[in-house]
Coordinates of C-alpha atoms in Angstrom, one line a residue:
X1 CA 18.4 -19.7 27.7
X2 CA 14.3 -19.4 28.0
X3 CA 13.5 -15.8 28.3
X4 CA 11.2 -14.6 31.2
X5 CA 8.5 -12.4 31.0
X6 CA 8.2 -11.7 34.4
X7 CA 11.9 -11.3 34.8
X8 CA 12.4 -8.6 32.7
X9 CA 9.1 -6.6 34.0
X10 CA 11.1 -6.9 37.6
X11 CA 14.1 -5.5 36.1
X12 CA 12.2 -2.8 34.9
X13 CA 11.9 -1.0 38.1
X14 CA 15.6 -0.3 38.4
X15 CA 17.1 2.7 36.7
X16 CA 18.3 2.4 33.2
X17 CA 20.9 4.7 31.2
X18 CA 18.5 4.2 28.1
X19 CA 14.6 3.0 27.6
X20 CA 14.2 2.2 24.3
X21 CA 10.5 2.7 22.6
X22 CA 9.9 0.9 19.6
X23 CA 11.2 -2.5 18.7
X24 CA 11.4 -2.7 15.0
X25 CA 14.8 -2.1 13.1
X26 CA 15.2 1.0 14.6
X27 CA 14.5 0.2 17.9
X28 CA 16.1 -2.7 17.6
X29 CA 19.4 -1.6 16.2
X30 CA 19.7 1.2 19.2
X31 CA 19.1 -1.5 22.1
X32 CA 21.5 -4.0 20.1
X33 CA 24.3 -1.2 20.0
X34 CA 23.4 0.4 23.7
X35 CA 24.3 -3.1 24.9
X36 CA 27.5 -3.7 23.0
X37 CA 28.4 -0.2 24.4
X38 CA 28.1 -1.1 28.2
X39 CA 24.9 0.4 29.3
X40 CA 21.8 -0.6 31.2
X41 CA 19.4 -0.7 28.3
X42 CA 15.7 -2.1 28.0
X43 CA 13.3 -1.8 25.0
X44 CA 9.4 -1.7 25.0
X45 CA 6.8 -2.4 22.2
X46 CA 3.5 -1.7 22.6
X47 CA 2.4 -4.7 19.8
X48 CA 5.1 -7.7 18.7
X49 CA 8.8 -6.6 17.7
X50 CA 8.7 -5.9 14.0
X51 CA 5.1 -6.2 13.8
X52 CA 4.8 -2.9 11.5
X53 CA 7.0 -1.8 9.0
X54 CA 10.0 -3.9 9.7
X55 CA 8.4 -7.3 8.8
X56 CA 6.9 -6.2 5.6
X57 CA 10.1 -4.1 3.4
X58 CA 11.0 -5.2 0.2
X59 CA 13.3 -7.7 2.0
X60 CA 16.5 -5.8 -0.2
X61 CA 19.4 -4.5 1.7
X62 CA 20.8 -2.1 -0.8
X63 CA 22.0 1.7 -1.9
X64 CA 18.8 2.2 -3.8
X65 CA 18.7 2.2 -7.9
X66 CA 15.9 4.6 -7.9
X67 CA 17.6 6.7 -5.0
X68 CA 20.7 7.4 -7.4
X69 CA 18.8 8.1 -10.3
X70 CA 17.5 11.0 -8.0
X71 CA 20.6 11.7 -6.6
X72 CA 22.1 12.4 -10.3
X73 CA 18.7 13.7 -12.2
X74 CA 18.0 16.5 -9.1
X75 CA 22.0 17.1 -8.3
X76 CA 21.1 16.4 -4.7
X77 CA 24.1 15.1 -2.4
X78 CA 22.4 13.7 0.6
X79 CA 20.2 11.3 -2.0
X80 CA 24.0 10.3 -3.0
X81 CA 25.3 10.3 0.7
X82 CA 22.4 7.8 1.0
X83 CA 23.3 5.7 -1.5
X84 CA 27.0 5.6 -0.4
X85 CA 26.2 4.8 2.7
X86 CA 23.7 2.4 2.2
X87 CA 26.1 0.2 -0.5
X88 CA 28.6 -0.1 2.7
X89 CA 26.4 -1.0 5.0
X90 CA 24.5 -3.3 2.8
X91 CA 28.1 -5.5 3.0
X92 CA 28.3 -4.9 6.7
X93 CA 25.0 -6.6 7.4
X94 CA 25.3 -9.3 5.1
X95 CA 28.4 -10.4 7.2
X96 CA 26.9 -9.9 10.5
X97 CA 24.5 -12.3 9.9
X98 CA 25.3 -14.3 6.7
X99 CA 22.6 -17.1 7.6
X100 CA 19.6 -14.6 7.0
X101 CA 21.5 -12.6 4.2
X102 CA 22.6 -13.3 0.5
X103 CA 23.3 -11.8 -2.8
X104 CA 20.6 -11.3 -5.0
X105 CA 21.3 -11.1 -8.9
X106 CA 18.5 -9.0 -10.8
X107 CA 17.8 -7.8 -14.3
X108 CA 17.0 -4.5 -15.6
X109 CA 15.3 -5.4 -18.7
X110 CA 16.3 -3.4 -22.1
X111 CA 13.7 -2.4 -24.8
X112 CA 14.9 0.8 -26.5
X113 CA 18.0 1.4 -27.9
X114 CA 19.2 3.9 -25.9
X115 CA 18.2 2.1 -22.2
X116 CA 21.6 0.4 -22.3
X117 CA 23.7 3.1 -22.2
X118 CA 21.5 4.6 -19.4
X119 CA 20.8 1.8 -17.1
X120 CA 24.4 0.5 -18.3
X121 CA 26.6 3.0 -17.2
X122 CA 24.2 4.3 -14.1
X123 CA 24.5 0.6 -13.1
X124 CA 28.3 0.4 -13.3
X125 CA 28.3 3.7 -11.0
X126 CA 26.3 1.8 -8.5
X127 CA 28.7 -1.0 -8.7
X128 CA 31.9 1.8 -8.7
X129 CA 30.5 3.7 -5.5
X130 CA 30.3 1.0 -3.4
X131 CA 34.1 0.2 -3.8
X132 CA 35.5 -2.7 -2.7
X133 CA 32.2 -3.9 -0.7
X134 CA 31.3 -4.7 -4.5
X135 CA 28.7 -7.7 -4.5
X136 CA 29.9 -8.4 -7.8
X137 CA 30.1 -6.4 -11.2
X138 CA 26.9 -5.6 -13.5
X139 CA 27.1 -7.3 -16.7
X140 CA 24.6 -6.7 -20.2
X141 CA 23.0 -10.4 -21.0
X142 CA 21.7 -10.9 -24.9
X143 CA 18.0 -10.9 -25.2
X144 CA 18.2 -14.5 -25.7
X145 CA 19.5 -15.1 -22.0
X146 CA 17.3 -12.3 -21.0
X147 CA 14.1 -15.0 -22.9
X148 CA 15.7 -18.1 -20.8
X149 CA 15.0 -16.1 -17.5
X150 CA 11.8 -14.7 -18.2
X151 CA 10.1 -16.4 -21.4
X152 CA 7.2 -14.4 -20.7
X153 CA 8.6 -11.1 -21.1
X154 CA 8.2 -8.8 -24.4
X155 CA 10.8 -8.8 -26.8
X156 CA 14.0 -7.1 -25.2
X157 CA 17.0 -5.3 -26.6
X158 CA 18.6 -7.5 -23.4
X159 CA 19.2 -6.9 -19.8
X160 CA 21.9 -5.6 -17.6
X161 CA 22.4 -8.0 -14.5
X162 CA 23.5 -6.5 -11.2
X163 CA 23.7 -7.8 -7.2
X164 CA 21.8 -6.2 -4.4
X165 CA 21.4 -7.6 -1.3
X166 CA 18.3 -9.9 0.1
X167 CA 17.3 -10.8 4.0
X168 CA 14.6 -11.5 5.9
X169 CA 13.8 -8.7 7.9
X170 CA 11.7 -9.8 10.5
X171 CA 14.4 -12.5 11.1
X172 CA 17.4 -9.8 11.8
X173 CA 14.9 -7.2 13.6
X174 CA 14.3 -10.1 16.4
X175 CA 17.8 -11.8 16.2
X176 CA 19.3 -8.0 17.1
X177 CA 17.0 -8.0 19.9
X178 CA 17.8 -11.2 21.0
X179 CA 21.7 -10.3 20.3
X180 CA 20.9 -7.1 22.7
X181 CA 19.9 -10.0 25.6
X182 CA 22.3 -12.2 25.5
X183 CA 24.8 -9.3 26.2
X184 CA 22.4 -8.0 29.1
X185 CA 19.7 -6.0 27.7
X186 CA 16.3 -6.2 28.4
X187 CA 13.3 -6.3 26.1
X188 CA 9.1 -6.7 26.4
X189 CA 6.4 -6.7 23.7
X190 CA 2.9 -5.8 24.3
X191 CA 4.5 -2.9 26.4
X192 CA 3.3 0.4 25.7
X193 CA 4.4 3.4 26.8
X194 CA 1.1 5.8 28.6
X195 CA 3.0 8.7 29.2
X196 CA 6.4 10.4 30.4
X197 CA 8.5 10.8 33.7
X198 CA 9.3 14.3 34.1
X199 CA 12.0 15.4 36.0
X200 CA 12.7 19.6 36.2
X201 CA 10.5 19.6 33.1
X202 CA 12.3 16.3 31.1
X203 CA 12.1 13.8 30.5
X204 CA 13.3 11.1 33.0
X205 CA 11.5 7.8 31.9
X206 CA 8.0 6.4 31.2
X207 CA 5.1 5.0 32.1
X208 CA 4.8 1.4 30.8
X209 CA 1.4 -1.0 30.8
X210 CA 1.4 -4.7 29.9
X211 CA -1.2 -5.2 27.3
X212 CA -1.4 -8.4 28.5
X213 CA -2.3 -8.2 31.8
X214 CA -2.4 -4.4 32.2
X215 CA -0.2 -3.7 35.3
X216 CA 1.6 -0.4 34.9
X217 CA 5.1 0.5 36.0
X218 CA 7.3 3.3 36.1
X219 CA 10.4 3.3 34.1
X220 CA 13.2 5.8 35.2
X221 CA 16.1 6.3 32.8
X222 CA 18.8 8.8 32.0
X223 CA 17.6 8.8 28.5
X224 CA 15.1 7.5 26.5
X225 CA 14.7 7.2 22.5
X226 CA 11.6 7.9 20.9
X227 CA 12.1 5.1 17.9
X228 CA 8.7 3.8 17.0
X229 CA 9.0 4.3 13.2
X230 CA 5.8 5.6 11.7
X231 CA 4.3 6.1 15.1
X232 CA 7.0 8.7 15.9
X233 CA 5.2 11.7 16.2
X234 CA 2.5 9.9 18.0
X235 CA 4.9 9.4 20.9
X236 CA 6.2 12.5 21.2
X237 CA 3.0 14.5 21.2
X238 CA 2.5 12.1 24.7
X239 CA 5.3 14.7 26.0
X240 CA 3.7 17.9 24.0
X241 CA 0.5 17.9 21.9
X242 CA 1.2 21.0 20.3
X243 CA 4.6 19.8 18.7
X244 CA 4.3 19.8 14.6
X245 CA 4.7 16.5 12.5
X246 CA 7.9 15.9 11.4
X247 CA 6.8 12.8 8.9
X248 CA 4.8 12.2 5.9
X249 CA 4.5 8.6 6.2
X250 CA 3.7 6.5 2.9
X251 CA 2.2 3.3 2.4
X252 CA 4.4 0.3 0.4
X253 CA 2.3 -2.5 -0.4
X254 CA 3.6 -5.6 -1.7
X255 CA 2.2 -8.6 -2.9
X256 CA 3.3 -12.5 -2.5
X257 CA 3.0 -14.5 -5.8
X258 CA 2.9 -18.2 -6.6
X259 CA 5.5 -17.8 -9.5
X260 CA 9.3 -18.9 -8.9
X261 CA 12.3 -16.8 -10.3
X262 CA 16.2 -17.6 -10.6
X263 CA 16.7 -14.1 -10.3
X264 CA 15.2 -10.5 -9.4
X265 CA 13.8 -8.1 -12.7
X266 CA 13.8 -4.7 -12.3
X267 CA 10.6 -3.0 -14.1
X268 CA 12.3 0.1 -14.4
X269 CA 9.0 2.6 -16.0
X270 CA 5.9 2.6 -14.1
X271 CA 3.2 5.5 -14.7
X272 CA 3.9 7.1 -12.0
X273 CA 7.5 7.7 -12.2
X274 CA 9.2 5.1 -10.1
X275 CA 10.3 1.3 -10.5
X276 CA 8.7 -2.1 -9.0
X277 CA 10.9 -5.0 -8.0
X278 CA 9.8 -8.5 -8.5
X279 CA 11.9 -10.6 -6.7
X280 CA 12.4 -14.3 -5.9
X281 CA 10.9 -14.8 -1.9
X282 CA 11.3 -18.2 -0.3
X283 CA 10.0 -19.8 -3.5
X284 CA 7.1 -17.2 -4.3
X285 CA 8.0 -14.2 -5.9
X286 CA 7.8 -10.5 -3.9
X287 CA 5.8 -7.7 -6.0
X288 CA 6.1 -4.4 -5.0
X289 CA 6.2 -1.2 -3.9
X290 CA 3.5 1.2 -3.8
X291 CA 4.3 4.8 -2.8
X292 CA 1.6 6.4 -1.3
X293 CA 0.7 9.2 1.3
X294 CA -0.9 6.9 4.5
X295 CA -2.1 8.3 7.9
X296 CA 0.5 6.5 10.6
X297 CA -2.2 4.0 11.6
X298 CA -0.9 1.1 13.7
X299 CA -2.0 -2.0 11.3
X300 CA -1.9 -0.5 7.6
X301 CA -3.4 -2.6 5.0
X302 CA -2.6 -2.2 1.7
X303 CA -5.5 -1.0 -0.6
X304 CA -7.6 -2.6 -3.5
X305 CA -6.1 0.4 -5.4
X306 CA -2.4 -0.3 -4.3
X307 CA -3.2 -4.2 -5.1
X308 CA -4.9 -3.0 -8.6
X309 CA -1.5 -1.3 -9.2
X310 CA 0.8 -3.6 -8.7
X311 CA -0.9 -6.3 -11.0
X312 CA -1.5 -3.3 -13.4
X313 CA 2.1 -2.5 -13.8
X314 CA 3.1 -5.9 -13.9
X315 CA 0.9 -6.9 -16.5
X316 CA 2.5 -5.6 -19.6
X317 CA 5.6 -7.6 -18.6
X318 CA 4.3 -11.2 -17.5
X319 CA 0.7 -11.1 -18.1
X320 CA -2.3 -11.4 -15.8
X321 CA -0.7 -12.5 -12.2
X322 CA -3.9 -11.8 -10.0
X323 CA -4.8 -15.6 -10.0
X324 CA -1.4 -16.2 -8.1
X325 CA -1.2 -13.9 -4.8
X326 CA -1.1 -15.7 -1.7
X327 CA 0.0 -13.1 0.3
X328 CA -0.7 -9.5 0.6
X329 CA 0.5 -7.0 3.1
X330 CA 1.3 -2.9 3.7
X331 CA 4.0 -1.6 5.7
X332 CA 4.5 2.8 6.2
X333 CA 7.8 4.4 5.6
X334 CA 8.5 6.8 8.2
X335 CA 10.0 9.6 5.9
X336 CA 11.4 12.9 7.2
X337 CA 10.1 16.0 6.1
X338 CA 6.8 17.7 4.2
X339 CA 6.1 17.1 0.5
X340 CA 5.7 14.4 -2.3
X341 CA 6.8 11.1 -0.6
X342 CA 8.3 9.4 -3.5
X343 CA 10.9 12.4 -4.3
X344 CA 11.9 12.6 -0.4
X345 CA 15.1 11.5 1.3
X346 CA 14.9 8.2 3.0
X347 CA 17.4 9.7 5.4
X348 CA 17.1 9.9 9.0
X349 CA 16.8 12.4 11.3
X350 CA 17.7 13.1 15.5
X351 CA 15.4 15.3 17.3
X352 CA 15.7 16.4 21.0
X353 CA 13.0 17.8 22.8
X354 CA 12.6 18.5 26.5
X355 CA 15.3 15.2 27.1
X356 CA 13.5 13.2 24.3
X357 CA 15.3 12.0 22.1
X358 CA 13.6 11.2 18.6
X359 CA 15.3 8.3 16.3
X360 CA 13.7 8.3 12.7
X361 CA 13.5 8.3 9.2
X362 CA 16.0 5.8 7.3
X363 CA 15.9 2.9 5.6
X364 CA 16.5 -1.0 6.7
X365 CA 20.0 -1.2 5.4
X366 CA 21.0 1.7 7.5
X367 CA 20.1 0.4 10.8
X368 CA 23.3 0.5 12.6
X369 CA 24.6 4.0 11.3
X370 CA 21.3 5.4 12.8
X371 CA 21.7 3.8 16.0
X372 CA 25.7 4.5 16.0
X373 CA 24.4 8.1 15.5
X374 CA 22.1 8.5 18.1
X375 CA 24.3 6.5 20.6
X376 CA 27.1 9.4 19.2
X377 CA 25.1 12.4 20.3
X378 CA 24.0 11.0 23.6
X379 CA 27.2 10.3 24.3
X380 CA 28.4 13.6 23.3
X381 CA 25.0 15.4 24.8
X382 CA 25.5 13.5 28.5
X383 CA 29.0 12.8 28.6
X384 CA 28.9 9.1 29.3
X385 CA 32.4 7.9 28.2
X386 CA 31.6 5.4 25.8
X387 CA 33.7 3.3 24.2
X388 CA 34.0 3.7 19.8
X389 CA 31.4 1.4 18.5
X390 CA 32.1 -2.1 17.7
X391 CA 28.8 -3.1 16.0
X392 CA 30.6 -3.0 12.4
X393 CA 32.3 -6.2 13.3
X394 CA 30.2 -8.7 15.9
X395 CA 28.5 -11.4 14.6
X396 CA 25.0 -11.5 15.7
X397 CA 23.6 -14.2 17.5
X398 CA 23.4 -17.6 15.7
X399 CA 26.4 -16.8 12.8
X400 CA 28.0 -20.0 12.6
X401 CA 28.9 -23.3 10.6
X402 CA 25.6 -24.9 9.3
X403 CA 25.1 -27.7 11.7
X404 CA 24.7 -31.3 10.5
X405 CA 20.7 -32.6 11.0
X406 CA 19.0 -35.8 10.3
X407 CA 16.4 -33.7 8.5
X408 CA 15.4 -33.9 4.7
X409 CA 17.1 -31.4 2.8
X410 CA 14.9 -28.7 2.6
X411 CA 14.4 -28.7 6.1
X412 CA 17.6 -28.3 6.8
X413 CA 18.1 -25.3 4.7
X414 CA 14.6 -23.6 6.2
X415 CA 16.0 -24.0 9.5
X416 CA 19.6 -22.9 8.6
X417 CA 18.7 -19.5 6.9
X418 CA 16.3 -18.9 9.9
X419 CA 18.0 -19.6 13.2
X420 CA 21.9 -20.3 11.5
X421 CA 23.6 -22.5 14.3
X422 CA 20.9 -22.7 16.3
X423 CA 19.2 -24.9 14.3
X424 CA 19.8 -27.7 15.8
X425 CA 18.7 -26.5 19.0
X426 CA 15.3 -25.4 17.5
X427 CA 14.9 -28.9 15.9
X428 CA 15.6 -30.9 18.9
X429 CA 12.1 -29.1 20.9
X430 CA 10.2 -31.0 18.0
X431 CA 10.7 -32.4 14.5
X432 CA 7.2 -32.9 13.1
X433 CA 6.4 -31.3 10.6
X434 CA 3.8 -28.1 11.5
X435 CA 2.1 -28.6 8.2
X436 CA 2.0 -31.6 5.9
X437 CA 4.5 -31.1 2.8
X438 CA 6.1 -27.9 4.2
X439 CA 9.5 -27.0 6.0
X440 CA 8.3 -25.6 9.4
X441 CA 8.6 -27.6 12.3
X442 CA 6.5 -27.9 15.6
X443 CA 9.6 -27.5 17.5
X444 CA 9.7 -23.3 16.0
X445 CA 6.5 -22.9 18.2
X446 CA 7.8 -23.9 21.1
X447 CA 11.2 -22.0 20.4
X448 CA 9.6 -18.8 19.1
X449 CA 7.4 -19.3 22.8
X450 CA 10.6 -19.8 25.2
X451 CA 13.4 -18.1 23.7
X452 CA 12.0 -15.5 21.3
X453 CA 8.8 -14.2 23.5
X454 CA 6.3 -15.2 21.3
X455 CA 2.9 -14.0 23.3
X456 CA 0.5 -14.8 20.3
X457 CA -0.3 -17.0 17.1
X458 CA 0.3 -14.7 15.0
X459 CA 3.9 -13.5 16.7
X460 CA 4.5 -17.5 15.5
X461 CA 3.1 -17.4 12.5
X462 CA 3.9 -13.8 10.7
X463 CA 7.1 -12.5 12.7
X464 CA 9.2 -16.1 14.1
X465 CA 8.1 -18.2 10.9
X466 CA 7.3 -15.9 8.5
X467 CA 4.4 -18.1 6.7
X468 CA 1.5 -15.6 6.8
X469 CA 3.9 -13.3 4.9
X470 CA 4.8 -15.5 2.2
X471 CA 1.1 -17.8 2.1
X472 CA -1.5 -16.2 4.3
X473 CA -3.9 -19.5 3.4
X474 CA -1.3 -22.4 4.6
X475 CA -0.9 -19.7 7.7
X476 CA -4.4 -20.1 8.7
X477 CA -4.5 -23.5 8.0
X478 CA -1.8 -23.8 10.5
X479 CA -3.0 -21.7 13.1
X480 CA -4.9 -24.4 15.1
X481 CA -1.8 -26.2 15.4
X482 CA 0.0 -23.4 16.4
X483 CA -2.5 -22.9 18.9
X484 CA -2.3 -26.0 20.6
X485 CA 1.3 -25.9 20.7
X486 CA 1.2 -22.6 22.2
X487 CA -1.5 -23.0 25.0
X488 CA 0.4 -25.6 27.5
X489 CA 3.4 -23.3 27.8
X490 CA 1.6 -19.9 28.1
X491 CA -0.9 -21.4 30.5
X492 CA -3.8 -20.6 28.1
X493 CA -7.3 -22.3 29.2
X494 CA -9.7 -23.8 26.7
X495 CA -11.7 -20.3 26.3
X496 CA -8.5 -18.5 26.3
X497 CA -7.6 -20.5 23.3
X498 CA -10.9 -20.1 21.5
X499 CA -10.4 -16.6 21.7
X500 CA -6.7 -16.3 20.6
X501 CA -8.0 -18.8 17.5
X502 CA -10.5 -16.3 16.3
X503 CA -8.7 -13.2 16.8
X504 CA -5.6 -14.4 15.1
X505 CA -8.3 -15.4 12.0
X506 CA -9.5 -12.0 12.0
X507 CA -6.2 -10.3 12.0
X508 CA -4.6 -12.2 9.7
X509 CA -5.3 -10.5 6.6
X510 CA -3.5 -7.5 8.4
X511 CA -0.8 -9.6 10.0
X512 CA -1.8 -7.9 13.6

C-alpha cells in the first residue's frame, strides 16, 4: 500500500483522540501502541522520523552493564529497576521484530587479577536478573581465546563473554510507525508543530506547518503528547515560556570503523569513569559513547574532542584506529533531571501541564513500557476505556519467514534483516544494484519513496538504508543516484534536483 502525503494532511482536519509530536522511538512507540489500542491517532515531525537521536544509539538493546554497576556501587533502586526492566524488554523487542534484532556476544577483557571476580560475578547477576528472558549465560574464555578474537589486544588474564542485544534502530523507529498505519494511524514528516490549541486554558491540539510546502492546519485532539526527545522542553515552552527545564541533555558520539569483529569487547576503564563499546556494525565496527553536557540543538555533531576521545581510549587496546573511520555521527540523550549526566537515571518521566502531556527520558530498549505508561495515565486521567495493552505480543510489520530471492547471497541477507518478509516486495521495484560491489538496491529508493515517505536524499540514504551511517563516503557517492531515482516520483524539476543534490552534500556530515 503507497502512502499518501496528501491523504494524511486531509485527515488531519478531523478530530483525533491523540496528536502525537515527535516521531523517533518515543514518538513512535506511543502512536504504534495508541493504534493497537483503538484510537484515532496521528504523529507529526517537524524533520524525518528518527532523524535525531533515534538513528544514531549504540544500536544495543540491553539492561545496561554500566547502569548496574551504578545501581550496586550508589545502592540506588530505580538504576536497578532500570536494568530489570530493560533486560525484559530487551527479549520482548527482539521477538517483535526478529528480522532487525539479534544476539550479540561480547567480551569484557581481563588484565588484573582480581577483574574476574568483579566483572565475573557482576556479569552472572546481569545474566540472573533477567530470568528466564536470559540471552544466554556469561562464560570466562582463556587469554588464548581472548588473543584469537582480538590478536591486537594487550596481554589479558582472559575475558568473560556475555549476550546483549543488537538492532538497527532507525529500522524499528520507522517500521513501528509504519506498524501504527497499517492498523489506521496517521503519520507526516517535515510537520512541525507552531503553536497550541487552547481550549478553557488547555490544550486541545496544535498548529501544524508543512516544511515542504508551508500550508498550516489546525489539529484538534483530546490529547496530545509532547515526545520530541531532546527537543522536549522546547515544545513545551510553545505552551508556557516561563516553564523550567526538566533535561540535561548529553551528547553520545560514535564513530564507524573499517575494522570487522566476530564479537563485541567491552573496554571497561576509561579516564573518565565510564566504559566504551566496540561492536561489530554491518561489517564495520561501532565505537562509542561519549557522555557529554550538549545544548538540545536539532542537528548535533559530534566534536573534534568527542572524536579525539574515542580513538584516545581506544588506542591502548588496538592501536591507532583514526586511519579507519568512515562514519561519524552525534546523537543527545534526553535525560531527566539536573546534575552530572553520566551518573543520571536513564529513566523516564510523565509531565502534565495545562492538558500537555510530556513523554521523556528513557532509553531505546524501553520504548514500549514508556508508551504503555503514558497511554496508562491518559487512560486513567480521561477515562477512555481502553482495552489492557497488547503490544508485548504483536509482531510488527514485516516479521515473517525469510522469503526465497534470485539474489546473490548477501543481497539476500541485506534485504532480509532490513524489510524481513517484505523483501521480496522491495526487490521486485528494482534489482540493480545502487552502488557497484555493495548490497543496496535501486528498488529501496523507490520503496523508501512510496511506502516509507521518504521526502529527501538523505531520508534514503541515512534513515531507510542506513549507508551514511555506516560509510558516509560510499553515501555521497550514491547520492546522485539516489537523486535521480527520487525526482520522477516526487515530481522534482531539474533545479529542484540540483538543489536537493547540494543540500544533501552539505548536510551529510551531520546526517540532516
Amino acid at each position: 500500500m503507497e502512502v499518501s502525503r496528501e491523504a494524511f494532511w486531509q485527515r488531519l482536519e478531523g478530530p483525533l483522540d491523540l496528536l502525537v509530536i515527535g516521531g523517533g522511538a518515543t514518538g513512535a512507540g506511543v502512536l504504534w501502541e495508541a493504534t493497537l489500542r483503538g484510537l484515532r491517532a496521528a504523529l507529526v515531525e517537524a524533520r524525518d522520523f528518527a532523524s535525531g537521536t533515534s538513528s544514531r544509539s549504540t544500536k544495543l538493546l540491553h539492561g545496561g552493564v554500566r547502569y548496574l554497576e551504578l545501581a550496586l556501587r550508589r545502592l540506588d533502586r530505580r538504576q536497578l529497576r532500570l536494568v530489570v526492566e530493560a533486560l525484559r524488554e530487551r527479549r520482548v523487542v527482539m521477538d517483535l521484530a526478529p528480522h532487525l534484532a539479534r544476539p550479540l556476544p561480547l567480551l569484557t577483557p581481563l588484565f588484573r587479577p582480581l577483574d574476574l571476580p568483579y566483572y565475573g560475578v557482576g556479569l552472572a547477576l546481569y545474566d540472573l536478573l533477567a530470568g528466564r528472558r536470559r540471552l544466554g549465560p556469561s562464560r570466562y574464555l582463556p587469554p588464548r581465546a581472548v588473543a584469537r578474537l582480538f590478536p591486537h589486544l594487550p596481554p589479558t588474564l582472559g575475558g568473560v563473554l556475555y549476550l546483549d542485544g543488537q538492532f538497527l534502530d532507525h529500522r524499528l523507529n520507522l517500521l513501528l510507525i509504519l506498524s501504527a498505519l497499517a492498523r489506521g494511524g496517521m503519520a507526516l514528516n517535515y510537520a512541525e508543530v507552531r503553536g497550541f490549541l487552547l481550549k478553557g486554558g488547555r490544550v486541545a491540539g496544535a498548529v501544524v506547518r508543512d516544511g515542504l510546502t508551508g500550508k498550516e492546519v489546525e489539529v484538534r485532539a483530546k490529547a496530545v503528547v509532547n515526545a520530541a526527545g531532546p527537543q522536549a522542553d522546547g515544545v513545551r515552552r510553545l505552551l508556557d515560556p516561563g516553564l523550567p527545564p526538566l533535561l540535561s541533555p548529553s551528547s553520545g558520539a560514535h564513530l564507524v570503523l573499517d575494522y570487522p569483529l566476530e564479537v563485541g569487547l567491552l573496554l571497561p576503564r576509561t579516564r573518565d569513569g565510564r566504559v566504551l563499546f566496540l561492536l561489530p556494525y554491518r561489517g564495520k565496527a561501532l565505537l562509542g559513547t561519549t557522555d557529554l553536557p550538549a545544548p538540545p540543538t536539532a542537528c548535533p555533531r559530534p566534536q573534534e574532542a568527542e572524536v579525539a576521545y574515542l580513538l584516545e581510549e581506544v588506542r591502548p587496546y588496538l592501536g591507532d584506529l583514526s586511519g579507519r573511520v568512515r562514519a561519524a555521527w552525534a546523537g543527545l540523550r534526553p535525560l531527566v533531571g539536573q546534575g552530572e549526566t553520566r551518573l543520571l537515571v536513564r529513566d523516564h518521566l510523565i509531565r502534565e501541564e495545562r492538558g500537555l502531556y510530556t513523554l521523556t527520558g528513557g532509553k531505546w530498549t524501553t520504548f514500549r513500557l514508556m508508551a504503555q505508561d503514558l497511554l496508562d495515565r491518559l487512560d486513567q486521567d480521561l477515562a477512555w476505556g481502553l482495552p489492557p495493552s497488547p503490544s508485548h505480543a504483536t509482531p510488527l510489520l514485516g516479521t515473517g519467514p525469510r522469503p526465497l530471492l534470485d539474489l546473490p547471497q548477501a543481497v539476500q541477507e541485506h534485504l532480509y534483516a532490513a524489510y524481513g518478509a517484505l523483501a521480496g516486495e522491495v526487490a521486485a521495484l528494482g534489482d540493480r544494484p545502487l552502488l557497484p560491489g555493495l548490497p543496496y538496491l535501486e528498488g529501496e529508493v523507490v520503496w523508501a519513496v512510496r511506502r516509507e515517505m521518504a521526502q529527501k536524499p538523505l531520508d534514503v540514504l541515512a534513515r531507510r538504508l542506513g549507508l551514511a551511517l555506516l560509510d558516509q563516503g560510499l553515501a555521497e557517492r550514491a547520492l546522485p543516484r539516489v537523486v535521480a531515482l527520487m525526482a520522477p516520483l516526487l515530481g522534482w524539476e531539474q533545479g529542484q534536483r540540483e538543489a536537493l543534490l547540494e543540500e544533501a552534500r552539505r548536510a551529510l556530515p551531520g546526517l540532516c
